[in-house]
Amino acid sequence: MQTDILSPSSGHIELAAAALRRGQLVAMPTETVYGLAGHGLDTAAVAQIFAVKERPHFNPLILHLAPAIPLEKLQGWLLDLAEFTPAARERLESLCTTFWPGPLTLVLPKSAVVPDLVSSGLPTVALRVPAHPVAQALLQAVQMPLAAPSANRFGRISPTSAQAVYAELSGRIPYILDGGNCSVGLESTVLKLSPEGIPTLLRPGGIPVETLEAHLGLRIRLPADWANASTHSEGLESPGQLRSHYAPNKPLFLLPARVLQLQPADWQPIQSQVSGHAHVGILGFARDPEKLLERLQPHFAEAILHLELLDPDPSLAAPSLFDRLRHLDEGSATLLLAEPPPLRQGLGHAIMDRLRRASTPWNPPPP
Ligand code: AMP
Ligand code: MG
């Protein structure tokens, strides 16, 4: 199959919408990452999404909606909120009006209209209204929910440009709508709301959890240690909480601290991991490479270092994170090291989550 990258003209949006109506798949830009979209209520189209991505069926999909669909309409259609208390409904309403369109996904009890394949057999469905104008135009044109996981093969780095989608999926889908680089660059924050209105964070993402907490005026529960989640889906509240995800092809090791803060004892296990690799890639959080290189070079006398920098401010780093990782993955380095982000607030939390899951366990573990 030939894959065409299309500019988002109104003619091309119509072309893509017609393909979606026929049950074909289209990659679309969103503000988080590019999505592999298919008709969300058509089981055959949804099955194709799993096949094209090589995604295991236990990992449910997010349904994307056009803006301004009122909650009452969703209730009579995709959702079954019969068990929701009035307070829970009010909370849901206020989350929708405040954070949609935007990178917040809400997990809610589903109706029978949503295919079990979308929800992986769970009684809930994940919904989101993307803010990207091209995604919105496409959703308006198709007039149906679009299931759209990230447009990459399962477990790999999410694409944040049309070219990155092409590298992942060319030959597997007919069209990629090119909406430029994604402005957020990290997947949505996934929040589950119980019928009593209790929110649980299932995935940190594009809306900082602190922002949600400030809006709701309460602390948000984390499911049991999602950050250290295991390699299979059992016992996980959200099936996407896999330990390994967003991963480059090459082994990536997450440093125990920022390079400038590493202690002499930290270097020995790092050096033994790196030994034998002539080219080593480093993902650092700094505006200026000099200090980092000065500190790194004495420890890697034998290796050529390939440094990729991200801004220390997490909201400036996020849009480039997956792109820099992809760049390192495609370059000549055979082993990658990543600094943890300097700030664990705001998007720093989601960046740390992605790096942790992209990383390989140390062998032996650092002290
Ligand atoms: P993505 O692969 O980026 O589209 O991510 C979708 C995320 O939402 C994954 O982490 C899924 O496990 C999660 N998710 C989707 N639907 C549900 C659901 N019904 N219950 C819990 N988590 C869900
Ligand atoms: Mg994904």
CSV table of C-alpha atoms and ligand atoms in Angstrom, one decimal:
chain,number,residue,atom,x,y,z
A,1,MET,CA,0.0,0.0,0.0
A,2,GLN,CA,1.3,3.5,-0.8
A,3,THR,CA,1.2,6.0,2.0
A,4,ASP,CA,0.7,9.7,1.1
A,5,ILE,CA,1.5,12.6,3.4
A,6,LEU,CA,-1.3,15.1,2.8
A,7,SER,CA,-1.3,18.9,3.6
A,8,PRO,CA,-4.4,19.6,5.7
A,9,SER,CA,-6.4,21.4,3.0
A,10,SER,CA,-10.2,21.1,3.1
A,11,GLY,CA,-10.1,18.8,0.1
A,12,HIS,CA,-7.6,16.5,1.8
A,13,ILE,CA,-9.6,16.5,5.0
A,14,GLU,CA,-12.6,15.3,3.0
A,15,LEU,CA,-10.5,12.7,1.3
A,16,ALA,CA,-9.3,11.4,4.7
A,17,ALA,CA,-12.9,11.5,6.1
A,18,ALA,CA,-14.2,9.5,3.2
A,19,ALA,CA,-11.4,6.9,3.8
A,20,LEU,CA,-12.4,6.7,7.5
A,21,ARG,CA,-16.0,6.2,6.6
A,22,ARG,CA,-15.0,3.3,4.3
A,23,GLY,CA,-13.3,1.7,7.3
A,24,GLN,CA,-9.7,2.7,6.4
A,25,LEU,CA,-7.2,4.2,8.7
A,26,VAL,CA,-5.7,7.7,8.6
A,27,ALA,CA,-2.9,9.2,10.8
A,28,MET,CA,-3.9,12.5,12.2
A,29,PRO,CA,-2.1,15.2,14.1
A,30,THR,CA,-3.2,16.1,17.6
A,31,GLU,CA,-1.6,18.4,20.1
A,32,THR,CA,-0.3,15.5,22.1
A,33,VAL,CA,1.2,13.1,19.5
A,34,TYR,CA,0.0,11.8,16.0
A,35,GLY,CA,-2.9,9.4,16.3
A,36,LEU,CA,-3.7,6.3,14.1
A,37,ALA,CA,-7.4,7.0,13.6
A,38,GLY,CA,-10.1,4.7,12.6
A,39,HIS,CA,-13.9,4.6,12.9
A,40,GLY,CA,-14.3,4.1,16.6
A,41,LEU,CA,-17.7,2.3,16.5
A,42,ASP,CA,-16.8,0.0,13.6
A,43,THR,CA,-15.2,-3.2,15.0
A,44,ALA,CA,-13.5,-4.1,11.7
A,45,ALA,CA,-11.8,-0.7,11.6
A,46,VAL,CA,-10.8,-1.0,15.3
A,47,ALA,CA,-9.4,-4.4,14.6
A,48,GLN,CA,-7.3,-3.0,11.8
A,49,ILE,CA,-5.8,-0.4,14.3
A,50,PHE,CA,-4.6,-3.2,16.5
A,51,ALA,CA,-3.2,-5.1,13.5
A,52,VAL,CA,-1.4,-2.1,12.0
A,53,LYS,CA,0.1,-1.1,15.3
A,54,GLU,CA,0.8,-4.7,16.4
A,55,ARG,CA,-0.8,-3.7,19.6
A,56,PRO,CA,-2.0,-6.4,22.1
A,57,HIS,CA,-5.7,-6.5,22.5
A,58,PHE,CA,-5.6,-6.1,26.2
A,59,ASN,CA,-4.6,-2.4,25.7
A,60,PRO,CA,-7.8,-0.3,25.2
A,61,LEU,CA,-8.1,2.7,22.8
A,62,ILE,CA,-9.2,6.3,23.4
A,63,LEU,CA,-12.2,7.6,21.5
A,64,HIS,CA,-11.7,11.1,20.1
A,65,LEU,CA,-14.7,13.4,19.8
A,66,ALA,CA,-15.4,16.6,18.0
A,67,PRO,CA,-15.7,19.7,20.3
A,68,ALA,CA,-18.9,20.9,21.8
A,69,ILE,CA,-20.7,17.5,22.2
A,70,PRO,CA,-22.8,18.1,25.4
A,71,LEU,CA,-22.5,15.6,28.2
A,72,GLU,CA,-26.2,14.8,27.9
A,73,LYS,CA,-25.6,13.6,24.3
A,74,LEU,CA,-22.7,11.4,25.4
A,75,GLN,CA,-24.8,10.0,28.2
A,76,GLY,CA,-27.5,8.8,25.7
A,77,TRP,CA,-24.9,7.5,23.3
A,78,LEU,CA,-21.4,6.4,24.3
A,79,LEU,CA,-21.7,6.6,28.1
A,80,ASP,CA,-23.8,5.0,30.7
A,81,LEU,CA,-23.8,7.3,33.7
A,82,ALA,CA,-26.8,5.7,35.5
A,83,GLU,CA,-24.7,5.0,38.6
A,84,PHE,CA,-23.2,8.4,38.8
A,85,THR,CA,-24.2,10.5,41.8
A,86,PRO,CA,-25.3,14.1,41.1
A,87,ALA,CA,-22.0,15.3,42.7
A,88,ALA,CA,-20.0,13.0,40.4
A,89,ARG,CA,-21.9,14.3,37.3
A,90,GLU,CA,-21.2,17.9,38.4
A,91,ARG,CA,-17.5,17.1,38.7
A,92,LEU,CA,-17.4,15.4,35.3
A,93,GLU,CA,-19.2,18.3,33.7
A,94,SER,CA,-16.7,20.8,35.2
A,95,LEU,CA,-13.7,18.7,34.0
A,96,CYS,CA,-15.2,18.5,30.5
A,97,THR,CA,-16.0,22.2,30.2
A,98,THR,CA,-12.6,23.2,31.7
A,99,PHE,CA,-10.2,20.8,30.0
A,100,TRP,CA,-11.8,19.9,26.6
A,101,PRO,CA,-10.6,20.4,24.0
A,102,GLY,CA,-7.2,19.5,25.4
A,103,PRO,CA,-4.9,16.7,26.5
A,104,LEU,CA,-7.2,15.2,29.2
A,105,THR,CA,-8.7,11.7,28.6
A,106,LEU,CA,-11.5,10.7,30.9
A,107,VAL,CA,-12.3,7.0,31.6
A,108,LEU,CA,-16.0,6.5,32.2
A,109,PRO,CA,-18.6,3.7,32.2
A,110,LYS,CA,-19.4,2.8,28.6
A,111,SER,CA,-22.7,2.0,26.9
A,112,ALA,CA,-23.3,-1.0,24.6
A,113,VAL,CA,-22.7,1.2,21.5
A,114,VAL,CA,-18.9,1.2,22.2
A,115,PRO,CA,-17.4,-2.1,20.8
A,116,ASP,CA,-15.8,-4.3,23.4
A,117,LEU,CA,-12.7,-4.3,21.2
A,118,VAL,CA,-12.2,-0.5,21.9
A,119,SER,CA,-12.4,-1.0,25.6
A,120,SER,CA,-10.6,-4.4,25.6
A,121,GLY,CA,-13.6,-5.9,27.3
A,122,LEU,CA,-13.6,-3.3,30.2
A,123,PRO,CA,-16.9,-1.8,31.3
A,124,THR,CA,-15.4,1.7,30.8
A,125,VAL,CA,-14.3,3.8,27.8
A,126,ALA,CA,-11.7,6.5,27.5
A,127,LEU,CA,-12.8,9.8,25.8
A,128,ARG,CA,-11.0,12.9,24.7
A,129,VAL,CA,-11.6,16.0,22.6
A,130,PRO,CA,-8.3,17.0,20.9
A,131,ALA,CA,-7.4,20.7,20.5
A,132,HIS,CA,-5.5,20.4,17.2
A,133,PRO,CA,-7.4,22.2,14.5
A,134,VAL,CA,-6.7,19.5,11.9
A,135,ALA,CA,-8.0,16.8,14.3
A,136,GLN,CA,-11.1,18.9,15.0
A,137,ALA,CA,-11.7,19.5,11.2
A,138,LEU,CA,-11.4,15.7,10.6
A,139,LEU,CA,-13.8,14.8,13.5
A,140,GLN,CA,-16.3,17.4,12.2
A,141,ALA,CA,-16.1,16.0,8.7
A,142,VAL,CA,-16.5,12.3,9.7
A,143,GLN,CA,-19.2,12.9,12.4
A,144,MET,CA,-18.2,9.9,14.4
A,145,PRO,CA,-15.8,9.1,17.2
A,146,LEU,CA,-12.4,8.2,16.1
A,147,ALA,CA,-10.3,5.6,18.0
A,148,ALA,CA,-6.8,6.9,17.7
A,149,PRO,CA,-3.8,5.4,19.7
A,150,SER,CA,-0.4,6.9,18.9
A,151,ALA,CA,0.6,6.3,15.3
A,152,ASN,CA,3.6,4.0,16.0
A,153,ARG,CA,4.2,0.3,16.2
A,154,PHE,CA,3.4,-1.0,19.7
A,155,GLY,CA,5.8,-0.2,22.5
A,156,ARG,CA,7.9,2.2,20.4
A,157,ILE,CA,8.5,6.0,20.5
A,158,SER,CA,5.4,8.1,19.8
A,159,PRO,CA,5.5,10.2,16.6
A,160,THR,CA,5.3,14.0,17.0
A,161,SER,CA,5.6,14.8,13.2
A,162,ALA,CA,4.2,13.5,10.0
A,163,GLN,CA,7.7,12.3,9.0
A,164,ALA,CA,8.0,10.3,12.2
A,165,VAL,CA,4.6,8.6,11.4
A,166,TYR,CA,5.9,7.8,7.9
A,167,ALA,CA,9.0,6.2,9.4
A,168,GLU,CA,6.8,4.0,11.6
A,169,LEU,CA,3.8,3.1,9.4
A,170,SER,CA,4.6,3.7,5.7
A,171,GLY,CA,3.1,1.0,3.6
A,172,ARG,CA,0.5,0.1,6.3
A,173,ILE,CA,-2.0,3.0,5.9
A,174,PRO,CA,-3.1,5.1,2.9
A,175,TYR,CA,-2.9,8.7,4.4
A,176,ILE,CA,-1.0,10.8,6.9
A,177,LEU,CA,-2.5,14.3,7.5
A,178,ASP,CA,0.4,16.7,8.1
A,179,GLY,CA,-0.4,19.1,10.9
A,180,GLY,CA,3.2,20.1,11.7
A,181,ASN,CA,5.0,19.3,15.0
A,182,CYS,CA,2.8,18.5,18.0
A,183,SER,CA,2.7,21.4,20.5
A,184,VAL,CA,2.4,19.3,23.7
A,185,GLY,CA,4.5,16.3,22.5
A,186,LEU,CA,3.4,13.9,25.3
A,187,GLU,CA,0.3,11.7,25.4
A,188,SER,CA,-2.8,12.9,27.2
A,189,THR,CA,-3.3,12.6,31.0
A,190,VAL,CA,-5.6,9.7,31.6
A,191,LEU,CA,-8.0,10.2,34.6
A,192,LYS,CA,-10.7,7.7,35.7
A,193,LEU,CA,-13.8,9.1,37.5
A,194,SER,CA,-15.7,6.7,39.7
A,195,PRO,CA,-19.5,6.8,40.0
A,196,GLU,CA,-18.9,8.6,43.4
A,197,GLY,CA,-16.8,11.2,41.6
A,198,ILE,CA,-13.4,10.0,42.9
A,199,PRO,CA,-10.7,10.6,40.4
A,200,THR,CA,-7.7,8.2,39.9
A,201,LEU,CA,-4.7,9.1,37.7
A,202,LEU,CA,-4.1,6.3,35.2
A,203,ARG,CA,-1.3,8.0,33.2
A,204,PRO,CA,0.5,11.3,33.7
A,205,GLY,CA,0.5,13.4,30.5
A,206,GLY,CA,-0.1,16.7,28.8
A,207,ILE,CA,-2.2,18.2,31.6
A,208,PRO,CA,-0.2,18.4,34.8
A,209,VAL,CA,-1.8,16.5,37.7
A,210,GLU,CA,-1.3,19.6,39.9
A,211,THR,CA,-3.5,21.6,37.5
A,212,LEU,CA,-6.3,19.0,37.9
A,213,GLU,CA,-5.8,18.9,41.6
A,214,ALA,CA,-6.1,22.7,41.8
A,215,HIS,CA,-9.2,22.7,39.7
A,216,LEU,CA,-10.9,19.9,41.7
A,217,GLY,CA,-9.6,21.2,45.1
A,218,LEU,CA,-8.4,17.7,46.1
A,219,ARG,CA,-5.6,15.3,45.9
A,220,ILE,CA,-5.7,12.8,43.0
A,221,ARG,CA,-5.2,9.2,43.8
A,222,LEU,CA,-2.5,7.2,42.0
A,223,PRO,CA,-3.1,3.6,41.4
A,224,ALA,CA,-0.7,1.3,43.3
A,225,ASP,CA,2.7,2.3,42.0
A,226,TRP,CA,2.1,2.6,38.3
A,227,ALA,CA,5.6,3.9,37.8
A,228,ASN,CA,7.0,0.6,38.6
A,229,ALA,CA,4.3,-1.4,36.8
A,230,SER,CA,5.2,-4.8,35.5
A,231,THR,CA,5.8,-6.2,32.1
A,232,HIS,CA,2.3,-7.7,31.6
A,233,SER,CA,-1.2,-6.4,32.1
A,234,GLU,CA,-2.4,-8.4,35.1
A,235,GLY,CA,-3.5,-6.4,38.1
A,236,LEU,CA,-3.0,-3.0,36.5
A,237,GLU,CA,-5.8,-0.5,36.7
A,238,SER,CA,-5.0,0.8,33.3
A,239,PRO,CA,-3.7,-1.8,30.9
A,240,GLY,CA,-1.4,0.7,29.3
A,241,GLN,CA,0.7,1.0,32.4
A,242,LEU,CA,3.3,-1.4,31.1
A,243,ARG,CA,6.8,-1.1,32.4
A,244,SER,CA,8.3,-1.1,28.9
A,245,HIS,CA,6.8,1.4,26.4
A,246,TYR,CA,7.8,4.4,24.4
A,247,ALA,CA,11.1,2.6,23.9
A,248,PRO,CA,13.9,3.1,21.4
A,249,ASN,CA,15.4,0.1,19.6
A,250,LYS,CA,18.7,0.6,21.3
A,251,PRO,CA,19.1,0.0,25.1
A,252,LEU,CA,18.5,3.2,27.0
A,253,PHE,CA,19.7,3.6,30.6
A,254,LEU,CA,18.2,6.2,32.9
A,255,LEU,CA,21.0,7.8,34.9
A,256,PRO,CA,20.4,7.7,38.7
A,257,ALA,CA,20.8,11.5,38.9
A,258,ARG,CA,21.6,14.5,36.6
A,259,VAL,CA,25.1,14.3,35.2
A,260,LEU,CA,26.4,17.3,37.2
A,261,GLN,CA,25.1,15.7,40.4
A,262,LEU,CA,26.5,12.2,39.9
A,263,GLN,CA,28.8,11.1,42.7
A,264,PRO,CA,32.2,9.4,42.1
A,265,ALA,CA,30.6,6.0,43.2
A,266,ASP,CA,27.8,6.4,40.6
A,267,TRP,CA,30.2,6.3,37.6
A,268,GLN,CA,31.6,2.8,38.0
A,269,PRO,CA,28.4,0.9,37.1
A,270,ILE,CA,27.7,3.4,34.3
A,271,GLN,CA,31.1,2.8,32.8
A,272,SER,CA,30.8,-0.9,33.0
A,273,GLN,CA,27.4,-0.8,31.2
A,274,VAL,CA,28.9,1.4,28.5
A,275,SER,CA,32.1,-0.5,28.1
A,276,GLY,CA,32.6,-1.9,24.6
A,277,HIS,CA,30.3,0.8,22.9
A,278,ALA,CA,32.3,3.1,20.6
A,279,HIS,CA,29.4,5.5,20.2
A,280,VAL,CA,27.2,6.5,23.1
A,281,GLY,CA,24.1,8.7,22.9
A,282,ILE,CA,23.2,11.1,25.7
A,283,LEU,CA,19.9,12.8,26.3
A,284,GLY,CA,20.6,15.7,28.6
A,285,PHE,CA,18.5,18.6,30.1
A,286,ALA,CA,20.6,21.7,29.6
A,287,ARG,CA,20.7,24.8,27.4
A,288,ASP,CA,24.4,24.6,27.0
A,289,PRO,CA,26.4,21.4,26.2
A,290,GLU,CA,29.8,22.6,27.5
A,291,LYS,CA,29.5,21.8,31.1
A,292,LEU,CA,27.8,18.4,30.5
A,293,LEU,CA,30.5,17.3,28.0
A,294,GLU,CA,33.3,18.5,30.3
A,295,ARG,CA,31.9,16.3,33.0
A,296,LEU,CA,31.1,13.3,30.8
A,297,GLN,CA,34.2,13.1,28.7
A,298,PRO,CA,36.8,11.9,31.4
A,299,HIS,CA,34.5,9.0,32.2
A,300,PHE,CA,34.1,7.8,28.6
A,301,ALA,CA,37.6,8.2,27.2
A,302,GLU,CA,37.1,5.4,24.7
A,303,ALA,CA,33.7,6.5,23.3
A,304,ILE,CA,32.4,9.1,21.0
A,305,LEU,CA,29.6,11.0,22.7
A,306,HIS,CA,26.4,12.1,20.8
A,307,LEU,CA,24.6,14.6,22.9
A,308,GLU,CA,21.0,15.6,22.4
A,309,LEU,CA,19.7,18.5,24.6
A,310,LEU,CA,16.3,19.3,25.9
A,311,ASP,CA,15.4,22.5,27.7
A,312,PRO,CA,15.4,22.1,31.6
A,313,ASP,CA,11.9,23.6,31.6
A,314,PRO,CA,9.7,20.6,31.3
A,315,SER,CA,7.0,22.3,29.2
A,316,LEU,CA,9.7,23.4,26.7
A,317,ALA,CA,11.3,20.0,26.8
A,318,ALA,CA,8.1,17.9,26.2
A,319,PRO,CA,7.4,18.9,22.6
A,320,SER,CA,10.9,17.7,21.6
A,321,LEU,CA,11.3,14.6,23.9
A,322,PHE,CA,10.2,11.9,21.4
A,323,ASP,CA,11.9,13.6,18.5
A,324,ARG,CA,15.3,13.7,20.3
A,325,LEU,CA,14.9,10.1,21.4
A,326,ARG,CA,14.1,9.1,17.8
A,327,HIS,CA,17.1,11.0,16.6
A,328,LEU,CA,19.4,9.2,19.0
A,329,ASP,CA,17.8,5.9,18.0
A,330,GLU,CA,18.5,6.5,14.3
A,331,GLY,CA,22.1,7.8,14.9
A,332,SER,CA,25.3,5.9,15.2
A,333,ALA,CA,25.2,5.4,19.0
A,334,THR,CA,24.7,1.8,20.0
A,335,LEU,CA,23.8,2.6,23.7
A,336,LEU,CA,21.8,5.5,25.1
A,337,LEU,CA,22.0,7.3,28.5
A,338,ALA,CA,19.3,9.7,29.6
A,339,GLU,CA,19.4,12.2,32.4
A,340,PRO,CA,16.3,12.4,34.6
A,341,PRO,CA,14.4,15.7,34.1
A,342,PRO,CA,15.5,18.4,36.5
A,343,LEU,CA,12.0,19.2,37.6
A,344,ARG,CA,9.4,16.6,38.7
A,345,GLN,CA,6.5,19.1,38.6
A,346,GLY,CA,4.2,19.9,35.8
A,347,LEU,CA,5.1,18.0,32.7
A,348,GLY,CA,8.3,16.9,34.4
A,349,HIS,CA,6.3,14.1,36.0
A,350,ALA,CA,5.1,12.8,32.6
A,351,ILE,CA,8.6,13.1,31.1
A,352,MET,CA,10.1,11.1,33.9
A,353,ASP,CA,7.3,8.5,33.4
A,354,ARG,CA,8.1,8.2,29.7
A,355,LEU,CA,11.9,8.0,30.2
A,356,ARG,CA,11.4,5.3,32.9
A,357,ARG,CA,9.4,3.2,30.6
A,358,ALA,CA,11.7,3.8,27.6
A,359,SER,CA,14.6,2.6,29.8
A,360,THR,CA,16.3,-0.8,30.3
A,361,PRO,CA,17.0,-2.0,33.8
A,362,TRP,CA,20.6,-1.6,34.9
A,363,ASN,CA,22.6,-4.7,35.2
A,364,PRO,CA,23.9,-4.7,37.9
A,365,PRO,CA,21.6,-2.0,39.4
A,366,PRO,CA,23.3,1.3,40.4
A,367,PRO,CA,23.9,1.8,44.2
B,1,AMP,P1,-2.6,5.4,23.9
B,1,AMP,O1,-2.0,4.1,23.6
B,1,AMP,O2,-1.7,6.5,24.0
B,1,AMP,O3,-3.8,5.8,23.1
B,1,AMP,O4,-3.1,5.3,25.4
B,1,AMP,C1,-4.4,4.9,25.8
B,1,AMP,C2,-4.2,4.8,27.3
B,1,AMP,O5,-5.5,4.9,27.9
B,1,AMP,C3,-3.6,3.5,27.7
B,1,AMP,O6,-2.7,3.7,28.8
B,1,AMP,C4,-4.8,2.7,28.0
B,1,AMP,O7,-4.5,1.6,28.9
B,1,AMP,C5,-5.7,3.7,28.7
B,1,AMP,N1,-7.1,3.4,28.7
B,1,AMP,C6,-7.9,3.4,27.6
B,1,AMP,N2,-9.1,3.0,27.9
B,1,AMP,C7,-9.1,2.7,29.2
B,1,AMP,C8,-10.0,2.1,30.1
B,1,AMP,N3,-11.3,1.8,29.7
B,1,AMP,N4,-9.6,1.9,31.4
B,1,AMP,C9,-8.4,2.2,31.8
B,1,AMP,N5,-7.4,2.7,31.0
B,1,AMP,C10,-7.8,2.9,29.7
B,2,MG,MG,1.1,4.9,22.4
